[in-house]
Amino acid sequence: MEKNTENIEKIMSKSYNLFEIINDKKDSDSWGDRALDIARDIHEIKKENSLAIRGIKEITRSELKDEGMKLKEIVNILFEAMKREIKESKKDIRLFFSTECNFYTSKHYYLMSMFRNLIMNSIDAIPESKQGGHISIDHSMDREKHVFEISDNGEGLDEDGLNHVFSPGFSTKINYDTGEVNRGLGLSIVKKIVEEEFGGEVSVSSVYGEGTVFRIVIPKAYIEGDKL
Ligand SMILES: Nc1ncnc2c1ncn2[C@@H]1O[C@H](COP(=O)(O)OP(=O)(O)O)[C@@H](O)[C@H]1O
Ligand SMILES: [Mg+2]
């Protein structure tokens, strides 16, 4: 899986290089071969990429059951995985999860991916210098729907950020020097999962300099149990 991730990074760089030379209208003879090369690389990693693409590469496959899982099991696995991430980041962050009830879902991979993307963003948004960083995931429900709120006391979003957070490619983390250009997809994946897999809605509110809350509302029928 690690190797696969490395390969993905390499392909992203290759594609970005191709984009640049096309943009500059340079070496047009090589465009076709370069594009084919990228296509081949993608074909290579296709088999093993599903976990990586869903962004849950650090959660081992053995911890995840195939058919489905209870919300609390999902939350426990995520909690441990995210605590490891926080430890590695060396930031002063406390993580809180609260669940109002427990239910079985066969869409556990999607839930993992959604939460992981949001929590990783919250970790990124809390500066190293901050004391008392705080991330919480709160679940509540009523007769028709489940509501998840992911909040942090990180740097928050300015107006431009608020307008574009869900757009594919919008990122304040792109580093052109290191070639780390595969950024800005996390929230567009989250939005796609919420809307297409769960028939729900995701929204964001934020106070610049104070923190951010992502709110996800999912109709019960789309998330509980086996199938719709
Ligand atoms: N919790 C958050 N607090 C502040 N800014 C955020 C938060 N989540 C996302 N963002 C902003 O939205 C951008 C897009 O997020 P995302 O789609 O996950 O891409 P990436 O994390 O690769 O930049 C981030 O670069 C960041 O500027
Ligand atoms: Mg992200």
Coordinates of C-alpha atoms and ligand atoms in Angstrom, one line a residue:
M1 CA 0.0 0.0 0.0
E2 CA 2.8 2.4 0.8
K3 CA 4.4 1.6 -2.5
N4 CA 1.1 2.2 -4.2
T5 CA 0.8 5.6 -2.5
E6 CA 4.3 6.5 -3.7
N7 CA 3.4 5.5 -7.2
I8 CA 0.3 7.7 -7.1
E9 CA 2.5 10.6 -6.0
K10 CA 4.8 9.9 -8.9
I11 CA 1.9 9.8 -11.4
M12 CA 0.5 13.1 -10.1
S13 CA 3.9 14.7 -10.6
K14 CA 4.2 13.3 -14.1
S15 CA 0.7 14.6 -15.0
Y16 CA 1.5 17.9 -13.6
N17 CA 4.7 18.1 -15.6
L18 CA 2.8 17.2 -18.7
F19 CA 0.3 19.9 -17.9
E20 CA 3.1 22.4 -17.5
I21 CA 4.8 21.6 -20.8
I22 CA 1.4 21.6 -22.6
N23 CA 0.7 25.0 -21.0
D24 CA 4.0 26.3 -22.2
K25 CA 3.5 24.6 -25.6
K26 CA 6.9 23.0 -25.3
D27 CA 8.1 19.6 -26.7
S28 CA 4.8 18.9 -28.4
D29 CA 6.3 15.7 -30.0
S30 CA 6.5 14.0 -26.6
W31 CA 3.0 14.8 -25.3
G32 CA 1.4 11.6 -26.7
D33 CA 4.1 9.3 -25.2
R34 CA 4.0 11.1 -21.9
A35 CA 0.2 10.8 -21.7
L36 CA 0.4 7.1 -22.6
D37 CA 3.0 6.6 -19.9
I38 CA 0.7 8.1 -17.4
A39 CA -2.1 5.9 -18.5
R40 CA 0.1 2.8 -18.2
D41 CA 1.1 3.8 -14.6
I42 CA -2.4 4.2 -13.6
H43 CA -3.3 0.8 -15.0
E44 CA -0.5 -0.7 -12.9
I45 CA -1.9 0.6 -9.6
K46 CA -5.5 0.1 -10.5
K47 CA -5.8 -3.2 -8.7
E48 CA -4.7 -2.1 -5.3
N49 CA -5.9 1.4 -5.2
S50 CA -9.3 1.3 -3.6
L51 CA -8.3 2.0 0.0
A52 CA -5.7 4.6 -1.0
I53 CA -8.2 6.5 -3.1
R54 CA -10.7 6.4 -0.3
G55 CA -8.0 7.9 1.8
I56 CA -7.9 5.2 4.5
K57 CA -4.6 3.8 3.7
E58 CA -3.3 3.9 7.2
I59 CA -6.2 1.9 8.5
T60 CA -5.2 -1.7 8.0
R61 CA -7.5 -3.8 5.9
S62 CA -7.7 -6.4 8.7
E63 CA -9.5 -4.0 11.0
L64 CA -12.2 -3.4 8.5
K65 CA -14.9 -6.0 7.9
D66 CA -16.1 -6.6 4.4
E67 CA -19.9 -6.5 4.6
G68 CA -20.5 -3.8 7.2
M69 CA -19.9 -2.5 10.7
K70 CA -21.5 -0.8 13.6
L71 CA -21.0 2.9 14.0
K72 CA -19.2 2.5 17.3
E73 CA -16.7 0.1 15.8
I74 CA -16.0 2.5 13.0
V75 CA -15.5 5.3 15.4
N76 CA -13.1 3.3 17.6
I77 CA -10.9 2.4 14.6
L78 CA -10.9 5.9 13.4
F79 CA -10.2 7.3 16.9
E80 CA -7.0 5.1 17.2
A81 CA -5.9 5.9 13.6
M82 CA -6.4 9.6 14.0
K83 CA -4.7 9.6 17.4
R84 CA -1.6 8.1 15.7
E85 CA -1.8 10.9 13.1
I86 CA -2.0 13.6 15.7
K87 CA 1.0 12.0 17.6
E88 CA 3.0 12.1 14.4
S89 CA 2.1 15.7 13.7
K90 CA 3.5 16.6 17.2
K91 CA 0.7 19.1 17.6
D92 CA -1.1 19.7 20.9
I93 CA -4.5 18.4 19.8
R94 CA -7.2 16.5 21.8
L95 CA -9.7 14.5 19.8
F96 CA -13.3 13.8 21.0
F97 CA -16.0 11.6 19.5
S98 CA -19.5 11.3 20.7
T99 CA -22.2 9.1 19.3
E100 CA -25.9 9.3 20.2
C101 CA -26.7 5.8 19.3
N102 CA -25.3 2.7 17.6
F103 CA -26.4 1.3 14.2
Y104 CA -25.1 -1.1 11.6
T105 CA -24.1 0.1 8.2
S106 CA -22.8 -1.5 5.1
K107 CA -21.3 1.8 4.0
H108 CA -18.5 1.8 6.5
Y109 CA -15.8 2.4 3.9
Y110 CA -17.5 5.6 2.8
L111 CA -18.0 6.8 6.4
M112 CA -14.4 6.1 7.2
S113 CA -13.2 8.0 4.2
M114 CA -15.5 11.0 4.9
F115 CA -14.4 11.3 8.5
R116 CA -10.8 10.7 7.8
N117 CA -10.7 13.4 5.2
L118 CA -12.4 15.9 7.5
I119 CA -10.3 15.1 10.5
M120 CA -7.0 15.2 8.6
N121 CA -8.0 18.7 7.4
S122 CA -8.7 19.7 11.0
I123 CA -5.3 18.5 12.0
D124 CA -3.7 20.5 9.2
A125 CA -5.7 23.6 10.2
I126 CA -4.4 23.6 13.7
P127 CA -1.0 25.4 13.8
E128 CA 2.0 23.7 15.5
S129 CA 2.3 26.7 17.8
K130 CA -1.2 26.4 19.1
Q131 CA -1.8 25.1 22.7
G132 CA -5.0 23.4 23.4
G133 CA -6.0 22.3 19.9
H134 CA -9.3 20.6 19.8
I135 CA -11.2 18.4 17.2
S136 CA -14.5 16.9 17.9
I137 CA -16.9 14.7 16.0
D138 CA -20.4 14.8 17.3
H139 CA -23.2 12.5 16.2
S140 CA -26.9 13.2 16.8
M141 CA -30.1 11.9 15.3
D142 CA -33.8 12.4 15.1
R143 CA -36.6 10.4 13.5
E144 CA -35.5 11.0 9.9
K145 CA -31.8 11.8 9.9
H146 CA -28.3 11.5 11.3
V147 CA -26.2 14.6 11.8
F148 CA -22.4 14.6 12.1
E149 CA -20.5 17.7 13.1
I150 CA -16.8 17.9 12.8
S151 CA -15.4 20.9 14.5
D152 CA -12.0 22.3 15.2
N153 CA -10.4 25.4 16.8
G154 CA -7.9 25.7 13.9
E155 CA -7.1 28.7 11.7
G156 CA -10.6 28.8 10.1
L157 CA -11.5 29.8 6.6
D158 CA -11.5 33.3 5.0
E159 CA -14.2 34.4 2.6
D160 CA -12.3 32.9 -0.4
G161 CA -11.9 29.7 1.4
L162 CA -15.5 29.5 2.4
N163 CA -16.6 30.0 -1.2
H164 CA -14.3 27.4 -2.7
V165 CA -13.6 24.7 -0.1
F166 CA -15.6 22.0 -1.9
S167 CA -14.2 22.8 -5.4
P168 CA -11.9 20.1 -6.7
G169 CA -8.4 21.6 -6.8
F170 CA -8.9 24.3 -4.2
S171 CA -6.1 24.0 -1.7
T172 CA -4.0 26.2 0.5
K173 CA -1.4 23.4 0.8
I174 CA 0.0 23.0 -2.7
N175 CA 3.7 22.9 -2.6
Y176 CA 5.1 23.4 -6.1
D177 CA 8.7 23.0 -4.9
T178 CA 8.4 19.5 -3.6
G179 CA 6.1 18.4 -6.4
E180 CA 3.3 17.7 -3.9
V181 CA 0.5 18.8 -6.2
N182 CA -2.1 16.2 -5.5
R183 CA -4.0 18.4 -3.2
G184 CA -7.4 19.9 -3.0
L185 CA -9.5 16.8 -3.7
G186 CA -10.4 15.7 -0.2
L187 CA -13.5 17.8 0.3
S188 CA -14.7 17.3 -3.2
I189 CA -14.6 13.5 -2.4
V190 CA -16.4 14.1 0.9
K191 CA -19.1 16.1 -0.9
K192 CA -19.5 13.4 -3.5
I193 CA -19.8 10.7 -0.9
V194 CA -22.3 12.6 1.1
E195 CA -24.5 13.5 -1.8
E196 CA -24.2 10.4 -4.0
E197 CA -23.8 7.6 -1.5
F198 CA -25.9 9.0 1.3
G199 CA -28.4 11.3 -0.4
G200 CA -27.3 13.9 2.2
E201 CA -25.9 17.4 2.5
V202 CA -22.6 18.9 3.7
S203 CA -22.2 22.5 4.7
V204 CA -19.4 24.5 6.4
S205 CA -19.3 27.4 8.7
S206 CA -16.2 29.0 10.0
V207 CA -14.8 32.0 11.8
Y208 CA -11.5 33.1 10.5
G209 CA -8.8 32.7 13.1
E210 CA -11.1 30.8 15.4
G211 CA -12.2 27.5 13.9
T212 CA -14.4 25.6 11.5
V213 CA -17.4 23.3 11.6
F214 CA -18.4 20.8 8.9
R215 CA -22.0 19.6 9.2
I216 CA -23.2 16.5 7.5
V217 CA -26.9 15.6 7.4
I218 CA -27.8 12.1 6.1
P219 CA -31.4 10.6 5.8
K220 CA -31.5 7.5 8.0
A221 CA -32.7 5.2 5.2
Y222 CA -29.4 5.8 3.3
I223 CA -27.0 4.9 6.1
E224 CA -28.6 2.4 8.4
G225 CA -28.7 -1.3 7.7
D226 CA -27.9 -3.4 4.7
K227 CA -29.2 -1.6 1.7
L228 CA -31.5 1.2 0.9
Ligands
LIG1 N1 -11.0 22.3 9.0 C1 -10.5 23.2 8.1 N2 -10.1 24.4 8.6 C2 -9.5 25.4 7.8 N3 -9.4 25.2 6.5 C3 -9.8 24.0 5.9 C4 -10.4 23.0 6.7 N4 -10.7 22.0 5.9 C5 -10.4 22.4 4.7 N5 -9.9 23.6 4.7 C6 -9.4 24.3 3.5 O1 -9.9 23.7 2.3 C7 -8.9 23.4 1.4 C8 -9.3 22.1 0.6 O2 -9.3 21.0 1.4 P1 -9.2 19.6 0.7 O3 -10.2 19.5 -0.4 O4 -9.3 18.5 1.8 O5 -7.8 19.6 0.1 P2 -6.3 19.6 0.8 O6 -6.5 19.2 2.2 O7 -5.5 18.6 -0.1 O8 -5.8 21.0 0.6 C9 -7.6 23.2 2.3 O9 -6.5 23.4 1.6 C10 -7.9 24.3 3.3 O10 -7.4 25.5 2.8
MG2 MG -7.6 17.5 2.8

